[in-house]
Structure formats: structure tokens, C-alpha cells
PDB file of C-alpha atoms in Angstrom:
ATOM      1  CA  ALA A  16       0.204 -23.362  -8.386  1.00  0.00           C
ATOM      2  CA  SER A  17      -2.507 -26.378  -9.726  1.00  0.00           C
ATOM      3  CA  GLY A  18       0.234 -26.569 -13.108  1.00  0.00           C
ATOM      4  CA  MET A  19      -3.124 -26.234 -15.225  1.00  0.00           C
ATOM      5  CA  HIS A  20      -1.615 -22.844 -17.168  1.00  0.00           C
ATOM      6  CA  GLU A  21       2.064 -22.424 -18.084  1.00  0.00           C
ATOM      7  CA  THR A  22       1.503 -18.448 -18.958  1.00  0.00           C
ATOM      8  CA  VAL A  23      -1.101 -16.485 -17.513  1.00  0.00           C
ATOM      9  CA  VAL A  24      -1.704 -12.621 -17.821  1.00  0.00           C
ATOM     10  CA  VAL A  25      -3.276 -11.455 -14.860  1.00  0.00           C
ATOM     11  CA  ALA A  26      -4.814  -7.772 -15.312  1.00  0.00           C
ATOM     12  CA  GLY A  27      -6.526  -5.308 -13.250  1.00  0.00           C
ATOM     13  CA  VAL A  28      -8.747  -2.332 -14.308  1.00  0.00           C
ATOM     14  CA  GLU A  29     -11.329   0.201 -12.764  1.00  0.00           C
ATOM     15  CA  GLN A  30     -13.557   3.013 -13.450  1.00  0.00           C
ATOM     16  CA  MET A  31     -14.757   5.153 -10.738  1.00  0.00           C
ATOM     17  CA  THR A  32     -14.089   8.474 -12.235  1.00  0.00           C
ATOM     18  CA  HIS A  33     -17.705   8.842 -14.103  1.00  0.00           C
ATOM     19  CA  ARG A  34     -19.654   8.382 -11.250  1.00  0.00           C
ATOM     20  CA  ASP A  35     -20.315  11.499  -8.680  1.00  0.00           C
ATOM     21  CA  ARG A  36     -17.614  11.314  -5.523  1.00  0.00           C
ATOM     22  CA  ASP A  37     -20.771  11.057  -2.990  1.00  0.00           C
ATOM     23  CA  VAL A  38     -21.907   7.736  -4.716  1.00  0.00           C
ATOM     24  CA  VAL A  39     -18.261   6.294  -5.432  1.00  0.00           C
ATOM     25  CA  THR A  40     -17.885   6.640  -1.725  1.00  0.00           C
ATOM     26  CA  LYS A  41     -21.037   4.900  -0.479  1.00  0.00           C
ATOM     27  CA  GLY A  42     -20.178   2.131  -3.040  1.00  0.00           C
ATOM     28  CA  LEU A  43     -16.848   1.630  -1.388  1.00  0.00           C
ATOM     29  CA  ALA A  44     -18.721   1.345   2.179  1.00  0.00           C
ATOM     30  CA  THR A  45     -20.352  -1.599   0.843  1.00  0.00           C
ATOM     31  CA  ALA A  46     -16.615  -3.371   1.648  1.00  0.00           C
ATOM     32  CA  SER A  47     -17.057  -2.570   5.481  1.00  0.00           C
ATOM     33  CA  ASP A  48     -19.515  -4.303   7.938  1.00  0.00           C
ATOM     34  CA  TRP A  49     -22.954  -2.943   6.376  1.00  0.00           C
ATOM     35  CA  THR A  50     -24.643  -3.677   9.489  1.00  0.00           C
ATOM     36  CA  SER A  51     -22.412  -1.813  12.173  1.00  0.00           C
ATOM     37  CA  GLU A  52     -20.899   0.591  10.212  1.00  0.00           C
ATOM     38  CA  GLY A  53     -21.990   1.444   5.959  1.00  0.00           C
ATOM     39  CA  ALA A  54     -25.628   1.142   7.053  1.00  0.00           C
ATOM     40  CA  THR A  55     -25.134   4.130   9.753  1.00  0.00           C
ATOM     41  CA  GLY A  56     -23.669   6.123   7.431  1.00  0.00           C
ATOM     42  CA  ALA A  57     -20.013   5.158   8.024  1.00  0.00           C
ATOM     43  CA  THR A  58     -17.174   5.172   5.435  1.00  0.00           C
ATOM     44  CA  PHE A  59     -13.714   4.360   5.132  1.00  0.00           C
ATOM     45  CA  VAL A  60     -13.292   8.266   5.420  1.00  0.00           C
ATOM     46  CA  SER A  61     -14.798   8.138   8.732  1.00  0.00           C
ATOM     47  CA  LEU A  62     -13.378   4.676   9.824  1.00  0.00           C
ATOM     48  CA  ASN A  63      -9.645   5.782   8.715  1.00  0.00           C
ATOM     49  CA  GLY A  64     -10.760   8.858  10.773  1.00  0.00           C
ATOM     50  CA  ASP A  65     -11.598   6.872  13.969  1.00  0.00           C
ATOM     51  CA  LEU A  66      -8.200   5.114  13.832  1.00  0.00           C
ATOM     52  CA  MET A  67      -6.015   8.003  13.175  1.00  0.00           C
ATOM     53  CA  ALA A  68      -7.817   9.505  16.227  1.00  0.00           C
ATOM     54  CA  LEU A  69      -7.287   6.636  18.454  1.00  0.00           C
ATOM     55  CA  TYR A  70      -3.462   6.700  17.189  1.00  0.00           C
ATOM     56  CA  MET A  71      -3.068  10.367  18.447  1.00  0.00           C
ATOM     57  CA  ALA A  72      -4.795   9.755  21.612  1.00  0.00           C
ATOM     58  CA  LYS A  73      -2.810   6.679  22.460  1.00  0.00           C
ATOM     59  CA  TYR A  74       0.795   7.583  21.413  1.00  0.00           C
ATOM     60  CA  GLY A  75       0.627  11.183  21.613  1.00  0.00           C
ATOM     61  CA  ILE A  76       0.763  12.200  17.993  1.00  0.00           C
ATOM     62  CA  LYS A  77       0.081  15.386  16.063  1.00  0.00           C
ATOM     63  CA  ALA A  78      -2.029  15.339  12.748  1.00  0.00           C
ATOM     64  CA  GLU A  79       0.743  17.337  11.048  1.00  0.00           C
ATOM     65  CA  GLN A  80       3.646  14.030  12.068  1.00  0.00           C
ATOM     66  CA  PHE A  81       1.292  12.115   9.447  1.00  0.00           C
ATOM     67  CA  ALA A  82       2.731  14.277   6.701  1.00  0.00           C
ATOM     68  CA  PRO A  83       5.703  12.442   5.621  1.00  0.00           C
ATOM     69  CA  PHE A  84       3.899   9.993   4.140  1.00  0.00           C
ATOM     70  CA  PRO A  85       2.095  12.076   1.409  1.00  0.00           C
ATOM     71  CA  VAL A  86       5.144  14.482   0.823  1.00  0.00           C
ATOM     72  CA  ASN A  87       7.031  11.067   0.387  1.00  0.00           C
ATOM     73  CA  ALA A  88       4.700   9.702  -2.416  1.00  0.00           C
ATOM     74  CA  HIS A  89       3.912  12.785  -4.179  1.00  0.00           C
ATOM     75  CA  ARG A  90       8.056  13.478  -4.457  1.00  0.00           C
ATOM     76  CA  ASN A  91       8.210   9.970  -6.029  1.00  0.00           C
ATOM     77  CA  ALA A  92       5.008  10.498  -7.942  1.00  0.00           C
ATOM     78  CA  LEU A  93       6.983  13.634 -10.007  1.00  0.00           C
ATOM     79  CA  THR A  94       8.724  11.321 -11.841  1.00  0.00           C
ATOM     80  CA  SER A  95       6.554   8.516 -12.300  1.00  0.00           C
ATOM     81  CA  GLU A  96       4.526   8.825 -15.889  1.00  0.00           C
ATOM     82  CA  HIS A  97       1.586   6.889 -14.813  1.00  0.00           C
ATOM     83  CA  ALA A  98       0.971   8.668 -11.530  1.00  0.00           C
ATOM     84  CA  SER A  99      -2.420  10.586 -11.347  1.00  0.00           C
ATOM     85  CA  LEU A 100      -1.209  13.076  -9.003  1.00  0.00           C
ATOM     86  CA  ARG A 101       2.301  14.624 -10.257  1.00  0.00           C
ATOM     87  CA  LYS A 102       2.459  17.555  -8.731  1.00  0.00           C
ATOM     88  CA  PRO A 103       4.569  18.457  -5.058  1.00  0.00           C
ATOM     89  CA  VAL A 104       2.837  18.333  -1.572  1.00  0.00           C
ATOM     90  CA  THR A 105       4.969  20.279   1.544  1.00  0.00           C
ATOM     91  CA  GLU A 106       4.134  19.750   5.119  1.00  0.00           C
ATOM     92  CA  GLU A 107       2.656  23.253   4.751  1.00  0.00           C
ATOM     93  CA  ALA A 108       0.386  22.308   2.325  1.00  0.00           C
ATOM     94  CA  TYR A 109      -0.519  19.203   4.088  1.00  0.00           C
ATOM     95  CA  VAL A 110      -1.310  21.233   7.596  1.00  0.00           C
ATOM     96  CA  ALA A 111      -3.436  23.642   5.286  1.00  0.00           C
ATOM     97  CA  SER A 112      -5.391  21.098   3.528  1.00  0.00           C
ATOM     98  CA  ARG A 113      -8.924  20.937   3.904  1.00  0.00           C
ATOM     99  CA  PHE A 114     -10.359  18.337   6.553  1.00  0.00           C
ATOM    100  CA  LEU A 115     -12.395  15.503   5.290  1.00  0.00           C
ATOM    101  CA  THR A 116     -13.375  14.354   8.821  1.00  0.00           C
ATOM    102  CA  ASP A 117     -11.405  15.408  11.508  1.00  0.00           C
ATOM    103  CA  PRO A 118      -8.335  14.547  11.857  1.00  0.00           C
ATOM    104  CA  VAL A 119      -8.096  13.165   7.927  1.00  0.00           C
ATOM    105  CA  ARG A 120      -7.524  15.910   5.715  1.00  0.00           C
ATOM    106  CA  LEU A 121      -7.671  15.957   2.131  1.00  0.00           C
ATOM    107  CA  LEU A 122      -3.990  15.240   1.458  1.00  0.00           C
ATOM    108  CA  ASP A 123      -4.438  11.997   4.138  1.00  0.00           C
ATOM    109  CA  ALA A 124      -6.642  10.332   1.576  1.00  0.00           C
ATOM    110  CA  SER A 125      -5.904   8.798  -1.710  1.00  0.00           C
ATOM    111  CA  PRO A 126      -7.873   9.936  -4.794  1.00  0.00           C
ATOM    112  CA  THR A 127     -10.395   8.447  -6.902  1.00  0.00           C
ATOM    113  CA  CYS A 128      -9.209   7.858  -9.795  1.00  0.00           C
ATOM    114  CA  ASP A 129      -9.773   4.955 -13.249  1.00  0.00           C
ATOM    115  CA  GLY A 130      -6.775   2.500 -14.120  1.00  0.00           C
ATOM    116  CA  GLY A 131      -5.572  -0.656 -15.292  1.00  0.00           C
ATOM    117  CA  ALA A 132      -2.454  -2.611 -15.102  1.00  0.00           C
ATOM    118  CA  ALA A 133      -1.138  -6.521 -15.747  1.00  0.00           C
ATOM    119  CA  VAL A 134       1.648  -8.825 -15.095  1.00  0.00           C
ATOM    120  CA  VAL A 135       2.307 -11.832 -16.958  1.00  0.00           C
ATOM    121  CA  ILE A 136       2.884 -15.005 -14.619  1.00  0.00           C
ATOM    122  CA  SER A 137       4.787 -18.126 -16.266  1.00  0.00           C
ATOM    123  CA  SER A 138       6.246 -21.479 -15.175  1.00  0.00           C
ATOM    124  CA  SER A 139       7.835 -21.969 -18.624  1.00  0.00           C
ATOM    125  CA  ARG A 140      11.636 -22.861 -18.442  1.00  0.00           C
ATOM    126  CA  GLN A 141      12.429 -21.948 -22.627  1.00  0.00           C
ATOM    127  CA  LEU A 142      11.379 -18.247 -21.225  1.00  0.00           C
ATOM    128  CA  SER A 143      13.660 -18.502 -18.078  1.00  0.00           C
ATOM    129  CA  GLN A 144      16.740 -19.916 -20.350  1.00  0.00           C
ATOM    130  CA  ARG A 145      16.725 -16.827 -22.804  1.00  0.00           C
ATOM    131  CA  PRO A 146      19.786 -14.886 -22.819  1.00  0.00           C
ATOM    132  CA  GLY A 147      19.480 -11.625 -21.155  1.00  0.00           C
ATOM    133  CA  ASN A 148      16.439 -12.152 -19.680  1.00  0.00           C
ATOM    134  CA  VAL A 149      15.915 -10.832 -15.430  1.00  0.00           C
ATOM    135  CA  PHE A 150      12.874 -12.318 -14.404  1.00  0.00           C
ATOM    136  CA  VAL A 151      11.121 -12.040 -11.094  1.00  0.00           C
ATOM    137  CA  ARG A 152      10.087 -15.150  -8.891  1.00  0.00           C
ATOM    138  CA  ILE A 153       7.368 -15.097  -6.399  1.00  0.00           C
ATOM    139  CA  ALA A 154       9.263 -16.262  -3.460  1.00  0.00           C
ATOM    140  CA  GLY A 155       6.431 -16.616  -1.371  1.00  0.00           C
ATOM    141  CA  SER A 156       2.310 -15.696  -0.529  1.00  0.00           C
ATOM    142  CA  GLY A 157       0.241 -15.272   2.305  1.00  0.00           C
ATOM    143  CA  ALA A 158      -3.113 -14.541   3.014  1.00  0.00           C
ATOM    144  CA  ALA A 159      -5.150 -13.461   6.151  1.00  0.00           C
ATOM    145  CA  THR A 160      -8.233 -12.089   7.507  1.00  0.00           C
ATOM    146  CA  ASP A 161      -9.712 -10.084  10.648  1.00  0.00           C
ATOM    147  CA  ILE A 162     -12.800  -9.026  12.078  1.00  0.00           C
ATOM    148  CA  LEU A 163     -14.522  -6.751   9.605  1.00  0.00           C
ATOM    149  CA  ALA A 164     -15.915  -4.565  11.737  1.00  0.00           C
ATOM    150  CA  VAL A 165     -12.892  -2.360  13.051  1.00  0.00           C
ATOM    151  CA  HIS A 166     -14.933  -1.204  16.326  1.00  0.00           C
ATOM    152  CA  GLN A 167     -15.398  -4.714  16.948  1.00  0.00           C
ATOM    153  CA  ARG A 168     -11.629  -5.821  16.823  1.00  0.00           C
ATOM    154  CA  PRO A 169      -9.836  -6.113  20.340  1.00  0.00           C
ATOM    155  CA  GLU A 170      -6.881  -4.175  19.167  1.00  0.00           C
ATOM    156  CA  PRO A 171      -8.083  -1.675  16.100  1.00  0.00           C
ATOM    157  CA  LEU A 172      -4.592  -0.321  16.279  1.00  0.00           C
ATOM    158  CA  HIS A 173      -3.092  -3.511  15.301  1.00  0.00           C
ATOM    159  CA  LEU A 174      -4.031  -5.006  11.632  1.00  0.00           C
ATOM    160  CA  HIS A 175      -3.732  -8.642  12.833  1.00  0.00           C
ATOM    161  CA  ALA A 176      -4.237  -9.764   9.193  1.00  0.00           C
ATOM    162  CA  VAL A 177      -1.126  -7.355   7.835  1.00  0.00           C
ATOM    163  CA  GLU A 178       1.128  -8.999  10.186  1.00  0.00           C
ATOM    164  CA  LYS A 179      -0.258 -13.039   9.280  1.00  0.00           C
ATOM    165  CA  SER A 180      -0.222 -12.587   5.779  1.00  0.00           C
ATOM    166  CA  LEU A 181       3.276 -11.051   5.509  1.00  0.00           C
ATOM    167  CA  ALA A 182       4.523 -13.491   8.210  1.00  0.00           C
ATOM    168  CA  GLU A 183       3.193 -16.598   6.316  1.00  0.00           C
ATOM    169  CA  ALA A 184       4.921 -14.759   3.153  1.00  0.00           C
ATOM    170  CA  LEU A 185       8.125 -14.657   4.557  1.00  0.00           C
ATOM    171  CA  ARG A 186       8.010 -18.018   6.204  1.00  0.00           C
ATOM    172  CA  ARG A 187       6.963 -19.327   2.388  1.00  0.00           C
ATOM    173  CA  ALA A 188      10.170 -17.344   0.819  1.00  0.00           C
ATOM    174  CA  ARG A 189      12.467 -18.636   3.598  1.00  0.00           C
ATOM    175  CA  LEU A 190      13.284 -14.676   4.041  1.00  0.00           C
ATOM    176  CA  THR A 191      13.126 -12.427   6.978  1.00  0.00           C
ATOM    177  CA  HIS A 192      12.046  -8.562   7.361  1.00  0.00           C
ATOM    178  CA  ASP A 193      15.852  -7.457   7.271  1.00  0.00           C
ATOM    179  CA  ALA A 194      15.944  -8.682   3.372  1.00  0.00           C
ATOM    180  CA  VAL A 195      13.250  -6.889   2.328  1.00  0.00           C
ATOM    181  CA  ASP A 196      14.375  -3.838   0.407  1.00  0.00           C
ATOM    182  CA  ILE A 197      11.073  -2.034  -0.418  1.00  0.00           C
ATOM    183  CA  PHE A 198       7.457  -2.513   1.120  1.00  0.00           C
ATOM    184  CA  GLU A 199       4.536  -1.518  -1.531  1.00  0.00           C
ATOM    185  CA  LEU A 200       2.166  -1.011   1.151  1.00  0.00           C
ATOM    186  CA  HIS A 201      -1.452   0.138   1.208  1.00  0.00           C
ATOM    187  CA  ASP A 202      -1.195   3.696   1.702  1.00  0.00           C
ATOM    188  CA  ALA A 203      -5.136   4.651   0.721  1.00  0.00           C
ATOM    189  CA  TYR A 204      -4.532   7.082   4.192  1.00  0.00           C
ATOM    190  CA  SER A 205      -1.491   8.079   5.948  1.00  0.00           C
ATOM    191  CA  ILE A 206      -2.822   6.311   9.151  1.00  0.00           C
ATOM    192  CA  MET A 207      -3.209   2.820   7.042  1.00  0.00           C
ATOM    193  CA  ALA A 208       0.460   3.420   6.053  1.00  0.00           C
ATOM    194  CA  THR A 209       1.735   3.991   9.600  1.00  0.00           C
ATOM    195  CA  LEU A 210      -0.322   0.930  10.506  1.00  0.00           C
ATOM    196  CA  CYS A 211       1.177  -1.140   7.978  1.00  0.00           C
ATOM    197  CA  LEU A 212       4.422  -0.360   8.881  1.00  0.00           C
ATOM    198  CA  GLU A 213       3.981  -1.173  12.356  1.00  0.00           C
ATOM    199  CA  SER A 214       1.922  -4.203  11.995  1.00  0.00           C
ATOM    200  CA  ALA A 215       3.835  -5.883   9.461  1.00  0.00           C
ATOM    201  CA  GLY A 216       6.657  -5.639  12.169  1.00  0.00           C
ATOM    202  CA  PHE A 217       9.196  -3.300  10.335  1.00  0.00           C
ATOM    203  CA  VAL A 218       8.717  -0.762  13.025  1.00  0.00           C
ATOM    204  CA  PRO A 219       7.424  -0.878  16.756  1.00  0.00           C
ATOM    205  CA  ALA A 220       3.998  -0.010  17.426  1.00  0.00           C
ATOM    206  CA  GLY A 221       3.601   4.011  17.950  1.00  0.00           C
ATOM    207  CA  GLU A 222       6.737   4.789  15.884  1.00  0.00           C
ATOM    208  CA  GLY A 223       5.524   4.585  12.155  1.00  0.00           C
ATOM    209  CA  THR A 224       5.358   8.425  11.824  1.00  0.00           C
ATOM    210  CA  ALA A 225       9.126   9.068  13.472  1.00  0.00           C
ATOM    211  CA  PHE A 226      10.286   6.273  11.218  1.00  0.00           C
ATOM    212  CA  ALA A 227       8.919   8.091   7.915  1.00  0.00           C
ATOM    213  CA  GLN A 228       9.773  11.577   9.423  1.00  0.00           C
ATOM    214  CA  ASP A 229      13.473  10.511   9.557  1.00  0.00           C
ATOM    215  CA  GLY A 230      13.624   9.646   5.844  1.00  0.00           C
ATOM    216  CA  ASN A 231      13.580   5.970   6.093  1.00  0.00           C
ATOM    217  CA  ILE A 232      10.577   5.714   3.548  1.00  0.00           C
ATOM    218  CA  ALA A 233      12.244   7.550   1.017  1.00  0.00           C
ATOM    219  CA  LEU A 234      13.530   6.181  -2.062  1.00  0.00           C
ATOM    220  CA  ARG A 235      17.048   6.321  -0.824  1.00  0.00           C
ATOM    221  CA  GLY A 236      15.980   5.213   2.953  1.00  0.00           C
ATOM    222  CA  VAL A 237      15.924   2.075   5.032  1.00  0.00           C
ATOM    223  CA  LEU A 238      12.873   0.798   3.742  1.00  0.00           C
ATOM    224  CA  PRO A 239      11.084   2.309   0.667  1.00  0.00           C
ATOM    225  CA  VAL A 240       7.385   2.748   0.223  1.00  0.00           C
ATOM    226  CA  ALA A 241       5.176   4.284  -2.347  1.00  0.00           C
ATOM    227  CA  THR A 242       8.167   4.073  -4.753  1.00  0.00           C
ATOM    228  CA  PHE A 243       6.044   5.525  -7.730  1.00  0.00           C
ATOM    229  CA  GLY A 244       3.981   7.289  -5.702  1.00  0.00           C
ATOM    230  CA  GLY A 245       1.562   4.867  -3.944  1.00  0.00           C
ATOM    231  CA  LEU A 246      -1.974   4.601  -3.351  1.00  0.00           C
ATOM    232  CA  LYS A 247      -1.887   8.240  -2.410  1.00  0.00           C
ATOM    233  CA  ALA A 248      -0.369   9.778  -5.382  1.00  0.00           C
ATOM    234  CA  ARG A 249      -0.145   7.051  -8.290  1.00  0.00           C
ATOM    235  CA  GLY A 250      -4.072   6.645  -7.439  1.00  0.00           C
ATOM    236  CA  HIS A 251      -6.212   3.943  -6.245  1.00  0.00           C
ATOM    237  CA  PRO A 252      -8.224   2.537  -8.900  1.00  0.00           C
ATOM    238  CA  VAL A 253      -9.607  -0.136  -6.560  1.00  0.00           C
ATOM    239  CA  GLY A 254      -9.807  -3.180  -8.665  1.00  0.00           C
ATOM    240  CA  ALA A 255      -6.132  -2.728 -10.142  1.00  0.00           C
ATOM    241  CA  THR A 256      -4.386  -1.500  -6.815  1.00  0.00           C
ATOM    242  CA  GLY A 257      -3.052  -4.603  -6.310  1.00  0.00           C
ATOM    243  CA  VAL A 258      -1.829  -5.455  -9.945  1.00  0.00           C
ATOM    244  CA  TYR A 259      -0.125  -1.910 -10.057  1.00  0.00           C
ATOM    245  CA  GLN A 260       1.783  -3.147  -6.825  1.00  0.00           C
ATOM    246  CA  ALA A 261       3.149  -6.006  -8.899  1.00  0.00           C
ATOM    247  CA  ALA A 262       3.980  -4.402 -11.813  1.00  0.00           C
ATOM    248  CA  GLU A 263       5.831  -1.487 -10.024  1.00  0.00           C
ATOM    249  CA  MET A 264       7.958  -3.518  -8.083  1.00  0.00           C
ATOM    250  CA  LEU A 265       8.803  -5.564 -11.366  1.00  0.00           C
ATOM    251  CA  LEU A 266      10.107  -2.660 -12.673  1.00  0.00           C
ATOM    252  CA  GLN A 267      12.280  -1.967  -9.211  1.00  0.00           C
ATOM    253  CA  LEU A 268      13.290  -5.417  -9.185  1.00  0.00           C
ATOM    254  CA  HIS A 269      14.667  -5.424 -13.187  1.00  0.00           C
ATOM    255  CA  GLY A 270      16.331  -1.958 -12.599  1.00  0.00           C
ATOM    256  CA  ARG A 271      13.910  -0.330 -14.865  1.00  0.00           C
ATOM    257  CA  ALA A 272      12.352   2.085 -12.759  1.00  0.00           C
ATOM    258  CA  GLY A 273      14.554   4.844 -14.155  1.00  0.00           C
ATOM    259  CA  ASP A 274      14.320   8.272 -11.316  1.00  0.00           C
ATOM    260  CA  ASN A 275      12.167   5.706  -9.398  1.00  0.00           C
ATOM    261  CA  GLN A 276      14.801   3.346  -9.093  1.00  0.00           C
ATOM    262  CA  VAL A 277      15.650   2.013  -5.575  1.00  0.00           C
ATOM    263  CA  ARG A 278      19.372   0.736  -5.762  1.00  0.00           C
ATOM    264  CA  GLY A 279      20.288  -2.752  -5.618  1.00  0.00           C
ATOM    265  CA  ALA A 280      16.849  -3.676  -5.090  1.00  0.00           C
ATOM    266  CA  GLU A 281      16.635  -7.706  -4.764  1.00  0.00           C
ATOM    267  CA  VAL A 282      13.321  -8.135  -2.329  1.00  0.00           C
ATOM    268  CA  GLY A 283      10.343  -6.772  -2.408  1.00  0.00           C
ATOM    269  CA  VAL A 284       7.058  -7.098  -0.781  1.00  0.00           C
ATOM    270  CA  ILE A 285       3.804  -5.932  -1.953  1.00  0.00           C
ATOM    271  CA  GLN A 286       1.058  -6.105   0.398  1.00  0.00           C
ATOM    272  CA  ASN A 287      -2.625  -4.945  -0.505  1.00  0.00           C
ATOM    273  CA  ILE A 288      -5.737  -4.796   1.752  1.00  0.00           C
ATOM    274  CA  GLY A 289      -9.841  -4.868   1.597  1.00  0.00           C
ATOM    275  CA  GLY A 290     -11.721  -2.844   3.954  1.00  0.00           C
ATOM    276  CA  ALA A 291     -10.038  -1.519   6.834  1.00  0.00           C
ATOM    277  CA  GLY A 292      -7.595  -4.330   7.336  1.00  0.00           C
ATOM    278  CA  ALA A 293     -10.246  -6.919   7.375  1.00  0.00           C
ATOM    279  CA  SER A 294      -8.395  -8.754   4.212  1.00  0.00           C
ATOM    280  CA  VAL A 295      -4.875  -8.831   3.567  1.00  0.00           C
ATOM    281  CA  TYR A 296      -2.995 -10.249   0.458  1.00  0.00           C
ATOM    282  CA  THR A 297       0.810 -10.238   0.599  1.00  0.00           C
ATOM    283  CA  HIS A 298       3.971 -11.539  -1.740  1.00  0.00           C
ATOM    284  CA  VAL A 299       7.163 -11.705  -1.752  1.00  0.00           C
ATOM    285  CA  LEU A 300       9.333 -11.190  -5.206  1.00  0.00           C
ATOM    286  CA  VAL A 301      12.995 -11.862  -5.937  1.00  0.00           C
ATOM    287  CA  ARG A 302      14.941 -10.671  -8.788  1.00  0.00           C
ATOM    288  CA  GLU A 303      16.538 -13.879 -10.148  1.00  0.00           C
TER     289      GLU A 303
END
């Protein structure tokens, strides 16, 4: 940090529901490679559909095996006061939901919504010395980029920017994967959640859906994700999503997450993505 300021407020806000959904979808597509993707009619729905189809073909995965991601997100959203979609989802409901584009179903995709979130970041020694205060330290951060156009990447199913940004954040924090209690990943689509788990190094390639199916991503699991509903059920107000992740992790590490609390959480990773894995920003947060 430059030291220019001692205490700052970081805020994120987005309004999306005032426009037609098709207009919003086309607007979001400008974050893709416009020449080869957006301008040819591709959207993030279709790009994630391509990734999902490629993943299913490579690893012999059936579409219904992605169900644990939305099921988990919606289960956590039920007790999250700020979640947009506070309703349960079953595997049967997932399979019955309509296709947005084969093989992406409606329940694979995060909703269009409005939202705002804010956190306070401070280096004040006076604040840290107040009795009873619990603080969360930004122990490490990492940023990385990848080829913007999905189909131009040599390994489209490995999100290199996810891997690199997480590795850098953990290196700066002087921690390993084993120290992480919560991973708030970018679950804009079920396939993206799967690829994030694998590319980040928490799960071997091709095993993300099985890892989720075994209950490992639940609040009492090995690596909880989407603890307040994630992008899928809390919502994905694009400009606010990253700050939502930070605010939610603060609640977890403060022990103030209520029914959504991950027991004994001391180290959390938040990771936000631009494009379909083209730019990735990761922070390691530690309870002091």
C-alpha cells in the first residue's frame, strides 16, 4: 500500500434490472473478446455452455452431475438475509429446469439483479488496539490475466489466471492450500465453479463435480463455497460482486455469519473473475 490514506471505504454497486434481460446480456458480452465472440453473437451463457460441453466430453461427466453447485448455493441462501433467491433447489428441480443453451440450464446460471456492498479498510493502530475488536487482515493478494477469447486458449478447461492469482496470494500470505477454511469462488455458472475449484488447485482436474457431490463444498464440508448463496443465489450484481465476497468473508471470519457460519473459520480466500476467466483477482483474508 502507498500509505497515502489510513482508512478507506471500498464500495461496489450495480443496477441491472431496469433494462431488458437481452440488453443486459448483450452488454455483459462486451467483456468478452468482441471481435471473435461478442460481435458474432456469443454471450457468456453460450461461452460457458461451450466450456461445459467440452468438460463433459473430456471427463465423461453427465449434465446432472453439476447439480450440487446450485443445490448448495440455494441451501445457503435460505438463511442469508441479503440473498436474491431465497428458495430451495433440489437435484430433480435442477434436471427439470429449462435449457438456456445446451447444456447450460437455468439453474446453472446466476441471476440478473441489483446490489451494493461496502467494506472499510484501515491501517489505523488505534482501531487495532480497541478492546474486543476482531479484525481481518488482508494477508495476500494476487492478480493474473489470460487470453481473452476462450477458443484461443491452448487449455480452455484450465483457468490459468485462477491458478496464478491464487498461487500469488497464498505466497504473499505465506500459507498453503491446506490452511484455507473457505473459498468464495466465482460461481456465475456451475461450470465456472467447477473449473475454479480445479484450476485453483483444491481439486484434481475432472473431479470438481464429484468433490461437490460428496458434500465437501457445504457449510460443514472440507472447503465451503457460496456460504451466503454465492453468485448463483445471493446474486451477481456485477460491479458489486467482489465487494460482496469481501463483506461476506468478513462476517465469516468475525464469527457473525449466523446460520451460515463456518465453524472455526480463520482463513478465507475470495476470488473474483472478469470475462470467462480472462482476469482474476484473489485475496487471502485472515482473522487476527
